[in-house]
PDB file of C-alpha atoms in Angstrom:
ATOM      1  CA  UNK A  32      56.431  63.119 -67.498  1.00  0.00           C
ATOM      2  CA  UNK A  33      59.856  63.235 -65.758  1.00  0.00           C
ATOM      3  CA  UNK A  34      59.223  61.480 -63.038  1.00  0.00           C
ATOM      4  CA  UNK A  35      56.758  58.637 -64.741  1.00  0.00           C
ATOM      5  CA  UNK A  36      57.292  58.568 -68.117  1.00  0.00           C
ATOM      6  CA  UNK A  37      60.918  59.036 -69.143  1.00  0.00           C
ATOM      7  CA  UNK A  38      62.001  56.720 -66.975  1.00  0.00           C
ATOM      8  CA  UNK A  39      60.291  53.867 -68.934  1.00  0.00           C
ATOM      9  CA  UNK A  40      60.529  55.420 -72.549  1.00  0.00           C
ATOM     10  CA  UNK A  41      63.631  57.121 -72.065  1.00  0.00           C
ATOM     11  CA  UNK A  42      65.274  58.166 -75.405  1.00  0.00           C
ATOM     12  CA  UNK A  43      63.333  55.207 -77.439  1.00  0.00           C
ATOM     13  CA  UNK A  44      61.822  56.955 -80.545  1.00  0.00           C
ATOM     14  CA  UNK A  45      58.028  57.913 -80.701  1.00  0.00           C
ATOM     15  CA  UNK A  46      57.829  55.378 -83.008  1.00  0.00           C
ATOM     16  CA  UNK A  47      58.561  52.543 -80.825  1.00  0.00           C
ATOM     17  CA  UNK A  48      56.262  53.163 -78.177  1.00  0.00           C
ATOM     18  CA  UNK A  49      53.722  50.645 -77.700  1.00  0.00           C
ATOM     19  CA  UNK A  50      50.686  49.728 -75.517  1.00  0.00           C
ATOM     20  CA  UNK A  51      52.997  47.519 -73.393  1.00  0.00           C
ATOM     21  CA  UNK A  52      55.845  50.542 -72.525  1.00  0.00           C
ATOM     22  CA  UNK A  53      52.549  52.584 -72.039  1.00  0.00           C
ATOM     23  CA  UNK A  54      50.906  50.020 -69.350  1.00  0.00           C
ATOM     24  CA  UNK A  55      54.856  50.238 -67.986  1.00  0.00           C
ATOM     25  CA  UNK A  56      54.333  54.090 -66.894  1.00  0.00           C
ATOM     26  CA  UNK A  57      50.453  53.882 -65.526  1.00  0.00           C
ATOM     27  CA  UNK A  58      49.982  50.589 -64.027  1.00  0.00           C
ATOM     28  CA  UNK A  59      52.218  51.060 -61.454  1.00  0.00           C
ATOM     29  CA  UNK A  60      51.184  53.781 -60.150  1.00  0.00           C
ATOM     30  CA  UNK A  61      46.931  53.750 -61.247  1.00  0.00           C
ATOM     31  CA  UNK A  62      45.821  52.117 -58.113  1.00  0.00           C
ATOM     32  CA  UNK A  63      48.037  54.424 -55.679  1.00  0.00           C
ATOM     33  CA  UNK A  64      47.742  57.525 -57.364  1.00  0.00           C
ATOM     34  CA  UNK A  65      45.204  57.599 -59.673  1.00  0.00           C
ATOM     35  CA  UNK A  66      44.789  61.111 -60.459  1.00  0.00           C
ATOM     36  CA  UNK A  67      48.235  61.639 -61.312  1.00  0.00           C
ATOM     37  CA  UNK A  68      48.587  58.753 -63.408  1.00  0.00           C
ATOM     38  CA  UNK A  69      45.660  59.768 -64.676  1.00  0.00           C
ATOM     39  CA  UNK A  70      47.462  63.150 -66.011  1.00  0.00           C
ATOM     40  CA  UNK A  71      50.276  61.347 -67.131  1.00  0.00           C
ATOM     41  CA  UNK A  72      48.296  58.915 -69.509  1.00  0.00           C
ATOM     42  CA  UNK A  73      46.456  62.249 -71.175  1.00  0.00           C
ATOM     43  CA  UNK A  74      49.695  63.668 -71.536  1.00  0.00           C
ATOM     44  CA  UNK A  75      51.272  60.717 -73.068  1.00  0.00           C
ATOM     45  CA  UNK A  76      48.522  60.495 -75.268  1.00  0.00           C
ATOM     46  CA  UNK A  77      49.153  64.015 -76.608  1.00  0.00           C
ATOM     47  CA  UNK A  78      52.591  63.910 -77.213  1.00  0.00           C
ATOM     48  CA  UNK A  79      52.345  60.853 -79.392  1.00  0.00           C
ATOM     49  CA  UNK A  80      48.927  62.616 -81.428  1.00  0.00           C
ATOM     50  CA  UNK A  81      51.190  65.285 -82.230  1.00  0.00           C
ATOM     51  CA  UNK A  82      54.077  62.989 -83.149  1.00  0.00           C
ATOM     52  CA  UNK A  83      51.280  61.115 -85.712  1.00  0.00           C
ATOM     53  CA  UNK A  84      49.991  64.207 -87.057  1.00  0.00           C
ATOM     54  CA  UNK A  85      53.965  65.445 -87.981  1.00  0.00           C
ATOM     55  CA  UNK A  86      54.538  62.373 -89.169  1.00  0.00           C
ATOM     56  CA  UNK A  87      56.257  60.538 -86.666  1.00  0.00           C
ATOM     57  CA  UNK A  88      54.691  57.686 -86.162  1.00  0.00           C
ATOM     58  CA  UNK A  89      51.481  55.806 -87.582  1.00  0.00           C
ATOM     59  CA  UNK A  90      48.947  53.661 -85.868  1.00  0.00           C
ATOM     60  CA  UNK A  91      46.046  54.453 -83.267  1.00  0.00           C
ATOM     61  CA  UNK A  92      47.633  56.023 -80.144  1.00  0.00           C
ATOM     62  CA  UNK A  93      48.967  53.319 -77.342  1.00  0.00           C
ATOM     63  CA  UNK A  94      47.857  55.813 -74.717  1.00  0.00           C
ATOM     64  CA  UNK A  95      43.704  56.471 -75.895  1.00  0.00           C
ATOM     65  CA  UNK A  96      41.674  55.539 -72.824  1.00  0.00           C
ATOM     66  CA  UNK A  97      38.154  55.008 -74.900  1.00  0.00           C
ATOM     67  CA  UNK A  98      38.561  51.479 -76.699  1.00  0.00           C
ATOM     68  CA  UNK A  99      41.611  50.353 -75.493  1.00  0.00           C
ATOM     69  CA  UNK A 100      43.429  51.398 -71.761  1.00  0.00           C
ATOM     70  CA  UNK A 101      39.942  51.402 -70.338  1.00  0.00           C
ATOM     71  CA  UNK A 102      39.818  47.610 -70.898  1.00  0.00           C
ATOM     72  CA  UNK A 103      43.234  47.196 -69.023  1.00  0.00           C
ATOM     73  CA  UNK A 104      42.540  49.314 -66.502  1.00  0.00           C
ATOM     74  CA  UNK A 105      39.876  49.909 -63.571  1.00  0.00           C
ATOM     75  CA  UNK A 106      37.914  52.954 -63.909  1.00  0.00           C
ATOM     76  CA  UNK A 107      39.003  55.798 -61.886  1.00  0.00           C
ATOM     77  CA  UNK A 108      35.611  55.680 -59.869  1.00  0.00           C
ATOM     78  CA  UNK A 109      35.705  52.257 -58.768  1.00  0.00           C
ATOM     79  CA  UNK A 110      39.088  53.034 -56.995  1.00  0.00           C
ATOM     80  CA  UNK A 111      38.410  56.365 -55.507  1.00  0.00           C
ATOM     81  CA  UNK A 112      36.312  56.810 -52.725  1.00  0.00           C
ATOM     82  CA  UNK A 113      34.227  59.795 -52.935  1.00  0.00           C
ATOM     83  CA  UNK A 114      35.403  62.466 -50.378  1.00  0.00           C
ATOM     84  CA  UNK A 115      32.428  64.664 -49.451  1.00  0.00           C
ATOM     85  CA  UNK A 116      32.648  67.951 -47.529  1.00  0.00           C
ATOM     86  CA  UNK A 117      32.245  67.657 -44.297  1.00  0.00           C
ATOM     87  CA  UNK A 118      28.506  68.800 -43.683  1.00  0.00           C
ATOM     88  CA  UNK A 119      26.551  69.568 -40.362  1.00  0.00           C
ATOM     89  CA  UNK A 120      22.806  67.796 -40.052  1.00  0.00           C
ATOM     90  CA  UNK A 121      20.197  69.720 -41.047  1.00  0.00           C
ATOM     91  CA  UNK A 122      18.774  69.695 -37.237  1.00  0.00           C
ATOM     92  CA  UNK A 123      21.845  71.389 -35.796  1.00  0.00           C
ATOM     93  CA  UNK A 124      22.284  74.327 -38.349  1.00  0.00           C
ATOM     94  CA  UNK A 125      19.825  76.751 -36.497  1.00  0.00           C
ATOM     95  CA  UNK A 126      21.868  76.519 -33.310  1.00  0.00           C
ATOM     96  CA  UNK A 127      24.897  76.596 -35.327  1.00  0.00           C
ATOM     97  CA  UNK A 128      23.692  79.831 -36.896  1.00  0.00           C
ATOM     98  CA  UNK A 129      22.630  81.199 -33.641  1.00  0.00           C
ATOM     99  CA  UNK A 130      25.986  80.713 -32.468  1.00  0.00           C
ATOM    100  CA  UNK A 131      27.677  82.695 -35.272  1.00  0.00           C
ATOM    101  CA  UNK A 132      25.164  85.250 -34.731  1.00  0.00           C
ATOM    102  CA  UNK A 133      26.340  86.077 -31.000  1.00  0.00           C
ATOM    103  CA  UNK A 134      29.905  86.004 -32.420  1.00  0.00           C
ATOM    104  CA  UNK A 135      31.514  89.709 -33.172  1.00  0.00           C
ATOM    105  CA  UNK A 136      33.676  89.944 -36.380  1.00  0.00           C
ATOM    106  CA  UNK A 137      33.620  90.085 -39.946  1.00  0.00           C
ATOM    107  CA  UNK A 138      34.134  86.396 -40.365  1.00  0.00           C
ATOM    108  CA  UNK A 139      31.000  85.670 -38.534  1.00  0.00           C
ATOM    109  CA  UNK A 140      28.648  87.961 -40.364  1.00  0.00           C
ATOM    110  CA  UNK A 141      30.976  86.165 -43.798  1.00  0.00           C
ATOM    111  CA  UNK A 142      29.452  82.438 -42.480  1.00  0.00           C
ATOM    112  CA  UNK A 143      26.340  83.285 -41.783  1.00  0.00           C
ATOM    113  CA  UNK A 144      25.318  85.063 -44.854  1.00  0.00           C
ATOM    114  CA  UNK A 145      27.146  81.698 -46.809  1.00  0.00           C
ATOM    115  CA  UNK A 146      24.528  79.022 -44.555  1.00  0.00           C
ATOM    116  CA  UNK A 147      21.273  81.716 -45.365  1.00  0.00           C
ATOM    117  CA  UNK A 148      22.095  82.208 -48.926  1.00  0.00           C
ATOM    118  CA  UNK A 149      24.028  78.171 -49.670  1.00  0.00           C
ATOM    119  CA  UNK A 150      26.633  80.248 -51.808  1.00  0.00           C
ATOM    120  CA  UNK A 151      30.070  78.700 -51.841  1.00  0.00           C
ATOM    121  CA  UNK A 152      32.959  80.319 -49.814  1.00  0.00           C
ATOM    122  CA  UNK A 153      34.732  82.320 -52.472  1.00  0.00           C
ATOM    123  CA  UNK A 154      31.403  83.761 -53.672  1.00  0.00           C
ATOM    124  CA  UNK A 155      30.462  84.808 -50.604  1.00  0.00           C
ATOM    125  CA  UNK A 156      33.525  86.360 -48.953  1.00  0.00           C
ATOM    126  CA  UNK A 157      34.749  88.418 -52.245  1.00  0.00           C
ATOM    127  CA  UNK A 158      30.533  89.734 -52.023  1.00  0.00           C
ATOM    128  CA  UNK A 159      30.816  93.617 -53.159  1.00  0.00           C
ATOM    129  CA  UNK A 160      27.958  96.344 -51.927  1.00  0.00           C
ATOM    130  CA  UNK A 161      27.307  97.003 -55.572  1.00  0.00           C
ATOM    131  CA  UNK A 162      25.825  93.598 -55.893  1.00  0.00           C
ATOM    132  CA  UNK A 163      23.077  93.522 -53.440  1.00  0.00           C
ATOM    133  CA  UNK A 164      19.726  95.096 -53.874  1.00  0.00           C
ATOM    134  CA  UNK A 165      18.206  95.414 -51.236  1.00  0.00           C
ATOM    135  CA  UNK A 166      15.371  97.428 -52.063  1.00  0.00           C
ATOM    136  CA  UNK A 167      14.621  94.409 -54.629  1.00  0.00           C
ATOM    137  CA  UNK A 168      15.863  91.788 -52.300  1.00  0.00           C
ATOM    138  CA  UNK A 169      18.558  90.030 -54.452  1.00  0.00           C
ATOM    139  CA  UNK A 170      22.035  89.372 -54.265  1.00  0.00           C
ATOM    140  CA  UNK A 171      23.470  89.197 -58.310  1.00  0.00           C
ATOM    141  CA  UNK A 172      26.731  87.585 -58.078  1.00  0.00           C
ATOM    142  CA  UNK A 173      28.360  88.723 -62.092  1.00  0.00           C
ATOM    143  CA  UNK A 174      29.638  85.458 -64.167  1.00  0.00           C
ATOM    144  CA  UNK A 175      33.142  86.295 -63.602  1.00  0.00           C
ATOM    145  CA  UNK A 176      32.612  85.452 -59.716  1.00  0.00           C
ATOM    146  CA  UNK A 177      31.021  81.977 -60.380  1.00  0.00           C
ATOM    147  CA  UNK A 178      32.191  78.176 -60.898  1.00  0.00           C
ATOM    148  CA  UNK A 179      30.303  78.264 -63.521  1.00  0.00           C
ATOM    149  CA  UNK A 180      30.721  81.810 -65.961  1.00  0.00           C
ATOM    150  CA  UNK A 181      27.095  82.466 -65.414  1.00  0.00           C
ATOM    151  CA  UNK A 182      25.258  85.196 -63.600  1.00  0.00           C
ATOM    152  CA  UNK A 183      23.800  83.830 -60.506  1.00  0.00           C
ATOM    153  CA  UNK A 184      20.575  86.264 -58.969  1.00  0.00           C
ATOM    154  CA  UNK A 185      20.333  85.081 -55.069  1.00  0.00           C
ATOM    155  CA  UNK A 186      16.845  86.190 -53.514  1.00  0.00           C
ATOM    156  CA  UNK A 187      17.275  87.273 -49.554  1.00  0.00           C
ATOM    157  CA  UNK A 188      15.114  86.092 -47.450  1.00  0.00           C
ATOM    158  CA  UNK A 189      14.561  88.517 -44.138  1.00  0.00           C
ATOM    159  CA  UNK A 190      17.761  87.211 -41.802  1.00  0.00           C
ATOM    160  CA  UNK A 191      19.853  88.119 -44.612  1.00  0.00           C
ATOM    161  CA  UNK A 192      18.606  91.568 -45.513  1.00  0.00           C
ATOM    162  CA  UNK A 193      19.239  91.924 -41.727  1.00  0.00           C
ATOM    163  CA  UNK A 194      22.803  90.757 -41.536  1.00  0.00           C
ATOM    164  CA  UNK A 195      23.652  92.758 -45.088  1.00  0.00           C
ATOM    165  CA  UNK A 196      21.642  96.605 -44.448  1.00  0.00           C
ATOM    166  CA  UNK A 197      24.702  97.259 -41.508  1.00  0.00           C
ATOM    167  CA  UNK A 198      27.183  95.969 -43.788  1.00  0.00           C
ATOM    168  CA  UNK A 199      26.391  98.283 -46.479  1.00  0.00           C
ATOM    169  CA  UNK A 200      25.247 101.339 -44.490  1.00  0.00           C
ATOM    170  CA  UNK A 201      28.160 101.293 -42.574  1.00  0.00           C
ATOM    171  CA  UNK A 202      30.033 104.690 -43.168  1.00  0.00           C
ATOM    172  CA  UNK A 203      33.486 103.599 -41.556  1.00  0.00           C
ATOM    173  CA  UNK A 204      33.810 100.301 -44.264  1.00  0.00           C
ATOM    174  CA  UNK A 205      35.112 102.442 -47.020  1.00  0.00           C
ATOM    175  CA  UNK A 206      35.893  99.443 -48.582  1.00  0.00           C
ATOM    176  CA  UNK A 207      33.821  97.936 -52.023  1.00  0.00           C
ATOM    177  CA  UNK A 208      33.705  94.645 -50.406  1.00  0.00           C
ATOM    178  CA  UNK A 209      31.273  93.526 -47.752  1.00  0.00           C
ATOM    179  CA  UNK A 210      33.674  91.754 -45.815  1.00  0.00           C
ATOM    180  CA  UNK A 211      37.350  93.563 -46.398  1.00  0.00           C
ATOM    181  CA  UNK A 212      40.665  92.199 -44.798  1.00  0.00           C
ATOM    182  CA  UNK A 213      41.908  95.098 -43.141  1.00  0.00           C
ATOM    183  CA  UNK A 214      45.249  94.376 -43.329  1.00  0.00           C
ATOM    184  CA  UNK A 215      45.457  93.860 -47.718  1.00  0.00           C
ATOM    185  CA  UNK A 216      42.718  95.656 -48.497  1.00  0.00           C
ATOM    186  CA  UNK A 217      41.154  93.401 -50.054  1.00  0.00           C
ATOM    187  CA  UNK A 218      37.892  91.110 -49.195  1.00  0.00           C
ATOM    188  CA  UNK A 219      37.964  88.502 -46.362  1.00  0.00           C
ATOM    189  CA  UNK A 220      40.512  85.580 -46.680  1.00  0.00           C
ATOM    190  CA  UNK A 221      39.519  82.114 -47.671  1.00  0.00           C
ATOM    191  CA  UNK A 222      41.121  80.831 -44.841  1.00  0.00           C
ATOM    192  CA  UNK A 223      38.671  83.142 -42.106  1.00  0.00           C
ATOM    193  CA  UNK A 224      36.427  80.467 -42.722  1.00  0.00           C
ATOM    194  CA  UNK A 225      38.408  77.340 -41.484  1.00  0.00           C
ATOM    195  CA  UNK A 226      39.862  79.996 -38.233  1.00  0.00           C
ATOM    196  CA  UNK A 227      36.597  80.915 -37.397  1.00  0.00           C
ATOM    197  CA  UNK A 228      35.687  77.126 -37.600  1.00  0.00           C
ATOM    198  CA  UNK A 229      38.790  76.088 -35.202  1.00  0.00           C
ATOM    199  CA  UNK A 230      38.097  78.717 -33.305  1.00  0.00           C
ATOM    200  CA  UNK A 231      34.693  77.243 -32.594  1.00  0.00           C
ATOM    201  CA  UNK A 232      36.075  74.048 -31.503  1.00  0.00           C
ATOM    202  CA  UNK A 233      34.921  72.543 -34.842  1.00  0.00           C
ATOM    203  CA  UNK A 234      37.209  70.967 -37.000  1.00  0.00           C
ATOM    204  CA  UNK A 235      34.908  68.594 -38.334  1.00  0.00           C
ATOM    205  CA  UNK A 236      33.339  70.843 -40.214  1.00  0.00           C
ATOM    206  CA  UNK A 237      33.602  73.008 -43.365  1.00  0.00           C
ATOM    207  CA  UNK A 238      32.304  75.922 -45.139  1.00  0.00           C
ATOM    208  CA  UNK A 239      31.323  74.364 -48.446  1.00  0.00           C
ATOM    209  CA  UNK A 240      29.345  71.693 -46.120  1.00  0.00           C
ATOM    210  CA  UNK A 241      26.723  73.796 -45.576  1.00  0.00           C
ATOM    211  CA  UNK A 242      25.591  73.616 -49.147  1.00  0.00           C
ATOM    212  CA  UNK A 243      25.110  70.139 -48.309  1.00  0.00           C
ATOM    213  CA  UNK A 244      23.425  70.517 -45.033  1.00  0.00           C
ATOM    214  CA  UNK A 245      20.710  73.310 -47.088  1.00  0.00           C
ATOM    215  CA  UNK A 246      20.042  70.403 -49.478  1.00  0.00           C
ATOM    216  CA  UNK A 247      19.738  67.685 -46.713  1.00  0.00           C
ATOM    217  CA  UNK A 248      17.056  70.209 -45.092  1.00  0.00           C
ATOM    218  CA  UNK A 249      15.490  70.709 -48.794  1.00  0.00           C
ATOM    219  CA  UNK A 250      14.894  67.180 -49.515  1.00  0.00           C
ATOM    220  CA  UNK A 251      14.354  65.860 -46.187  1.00  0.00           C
ATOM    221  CA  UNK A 252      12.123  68.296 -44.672  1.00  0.00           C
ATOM    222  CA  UNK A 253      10.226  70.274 -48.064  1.00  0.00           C
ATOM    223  CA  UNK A 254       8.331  69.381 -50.784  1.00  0.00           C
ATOM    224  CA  UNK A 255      10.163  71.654 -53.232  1.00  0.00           C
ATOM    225  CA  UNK A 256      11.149  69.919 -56.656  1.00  0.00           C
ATOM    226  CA  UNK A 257      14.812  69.184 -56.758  1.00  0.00           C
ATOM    227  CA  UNK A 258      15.420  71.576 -59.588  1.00  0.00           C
ATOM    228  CA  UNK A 259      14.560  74.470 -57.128  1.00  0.00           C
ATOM    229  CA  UNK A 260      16.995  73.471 -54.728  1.00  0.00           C
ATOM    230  CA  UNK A 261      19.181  72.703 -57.389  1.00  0.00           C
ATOM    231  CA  UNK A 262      18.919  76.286 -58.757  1.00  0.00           C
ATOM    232  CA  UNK A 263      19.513  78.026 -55.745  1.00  0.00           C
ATOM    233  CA  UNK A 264      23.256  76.404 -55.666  1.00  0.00           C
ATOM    234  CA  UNK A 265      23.686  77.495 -59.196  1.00  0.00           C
ATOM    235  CA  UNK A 266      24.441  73.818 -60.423  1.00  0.00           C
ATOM    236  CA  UNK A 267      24.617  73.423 -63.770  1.00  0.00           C
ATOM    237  CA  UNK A 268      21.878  71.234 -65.362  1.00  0.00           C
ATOM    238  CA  UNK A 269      23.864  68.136 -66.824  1.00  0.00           C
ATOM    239  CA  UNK A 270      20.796  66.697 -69.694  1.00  0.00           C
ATOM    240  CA  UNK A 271      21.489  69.208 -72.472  1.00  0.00           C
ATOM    241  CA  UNK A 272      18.127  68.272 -73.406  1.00  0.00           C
ATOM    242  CA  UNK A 273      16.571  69.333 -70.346  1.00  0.00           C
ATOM    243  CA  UNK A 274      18.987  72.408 -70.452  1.00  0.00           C
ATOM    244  CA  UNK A 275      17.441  73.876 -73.536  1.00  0.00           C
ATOM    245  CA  UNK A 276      14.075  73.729 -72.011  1.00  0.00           C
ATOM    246  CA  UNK A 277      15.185  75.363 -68.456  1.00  0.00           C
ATOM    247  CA  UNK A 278      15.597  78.952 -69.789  1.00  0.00           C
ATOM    248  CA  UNK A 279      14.346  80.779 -66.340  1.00  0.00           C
ATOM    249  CA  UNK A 280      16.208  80.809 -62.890  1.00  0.00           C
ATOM    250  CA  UNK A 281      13.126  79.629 -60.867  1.00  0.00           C
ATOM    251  CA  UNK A 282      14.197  83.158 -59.172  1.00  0.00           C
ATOM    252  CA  UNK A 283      10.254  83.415 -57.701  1.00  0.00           C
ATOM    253  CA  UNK A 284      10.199  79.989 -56.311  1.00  0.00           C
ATOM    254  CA  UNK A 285      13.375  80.083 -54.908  1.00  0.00           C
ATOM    255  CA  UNK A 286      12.381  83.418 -52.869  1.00  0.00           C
ATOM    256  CA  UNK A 287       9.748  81.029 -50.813  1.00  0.00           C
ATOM    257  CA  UNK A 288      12.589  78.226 -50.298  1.00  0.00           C
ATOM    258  CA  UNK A 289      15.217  80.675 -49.328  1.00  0.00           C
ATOM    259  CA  UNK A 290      12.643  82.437 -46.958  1.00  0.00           C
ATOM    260  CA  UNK A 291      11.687  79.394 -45.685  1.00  0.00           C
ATOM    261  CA  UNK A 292      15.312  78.625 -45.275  1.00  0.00           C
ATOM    262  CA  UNK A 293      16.099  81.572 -43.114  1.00  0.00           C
ATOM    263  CA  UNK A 294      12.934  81.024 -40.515  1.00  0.00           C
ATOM    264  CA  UNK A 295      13.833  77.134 -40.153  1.00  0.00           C
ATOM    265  CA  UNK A 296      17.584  78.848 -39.148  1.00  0.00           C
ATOM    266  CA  UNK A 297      16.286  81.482 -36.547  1.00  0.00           C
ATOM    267  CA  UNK A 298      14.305  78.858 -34.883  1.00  0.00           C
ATOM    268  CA  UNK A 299      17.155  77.399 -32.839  1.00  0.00           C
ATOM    269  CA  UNK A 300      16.840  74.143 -32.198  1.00  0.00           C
ATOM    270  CA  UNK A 301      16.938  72.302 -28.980  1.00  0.00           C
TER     271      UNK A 301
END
């Protein structure tokens, strides 16, 4: 507001400000920086609600988007270009994998378990023993730990039960955290990802990526339905009307994708 909007309205009372001073702030700077004057316009906007509401001024609000700015201005999506997370092809992930899996180190055992489960980075390096089950299988990541504040129940397919049974079992990790930082004593740092990744001469690449690169393989090589696929990444289900009818986690069918998953990864390819 300092730097964008006081400029323009300076001390001119609440009253006074128009659609034209308005256009003044975000035009400029909508096409270079959208997000931010994105930010700005919602905040402008809510400053001069509050100043109707106490009285301050009267008149529909210079700043709504809905109605009014959105006919002066180009919509935020026709002037940003998507940026996707970098994502290795389906037909290289195996050999990736294999790669990781001849690697020592905590990190490696953190980026392998992320490509055989498609769990995002933070979920996967702050992974405590007390959520895996390996008896049963399943990895239950709690609500607090998600994107979205729901609890997310990951089956394991064979590779991973292999990769996790050491982890737990082993007597000298005192630690509650599958992969712990030695040094804080605390889990694995998001940025052991992006080393590990530099270290492998791939800066092309990220962690997140992979989530991509697990549904590449799902709709380019299965026939699973997309709300499998869609389930194991714990995305949320957008059609409230098809929400209130999608009550289960698909947990059963996602145990044969996931298992598929991790053969398709220990066949390296060529």
């Amino acid at each position: 507001m300092d730097a964008y909007a006081s400029p323009v309205f300076g001390s001119l009372p609440v009253s006074t400000l128009d659609t034209g001073l308005v256009m003044q702030v975000i035009e400029p700077v909508w096409t270079v920086k959208t997000e931010t004057a994105s930010r700005v316009r919602g905040r402008i906007e809510s400053v001069l609600d509050w100043a109707t509401v106490r009285g301050y001024r009267k008149g529909e609000n210079p700043a709504r988007w809905k109605g009014h700015l959105d006919h002066l201005l180009p919509r935020k999506s026709k002037i940003q270009k998507v940026k996707h997370h970098a994502a290795l092809p389906y037909e290289e992930a195996s050999t990736f994998v294999h790669t990781l899996h001849a690697l020592d180190g905590v990190a490696a055992r953190a980026f392998e378990l992320l490509i055989l489960t498609a769990t995002r980075k933070s979920e996967t390096i702050g992974a405590c023993k007390a959520e895996v089950d390996l008896d049963a299988k399943v990895w239950t990541i709690p609500a607090e730990r998600m994107k979205v504040p729901k609890e997310h129940r990951i089956p394991l397919c064979p590779q991973a039960i292999r990769l996790l049974r050491p982890l737990i079992e082993d007597a000298s990790n005192e630690s509650d955290y599958l992969f712990p930082e030695n040094k804080t004593g605390t889990h694995l740092s998001h940025m052991a990802l992006l080393q590990l990744l530099r270290r492998l001469e791939r800066p092309d690449l990220t962690a997140h990526g992979f989530r991509s690169t697990f549904r590449d393989w799902a709709r380019e090589t299965t026939d699973y339905p997309r709300e499998v696929a869609e389930a194991a990444l714990a995305y949320t289900i957008r059609d409230k009307t098809e929400a209130a009818y999608a009550r289960g986690d698909l947990f059963e069918k996602r145990r044969v994708m996931m298992e598929h998953w991790g053969r398709y990864l220990n066949t390296q390819s060529k």
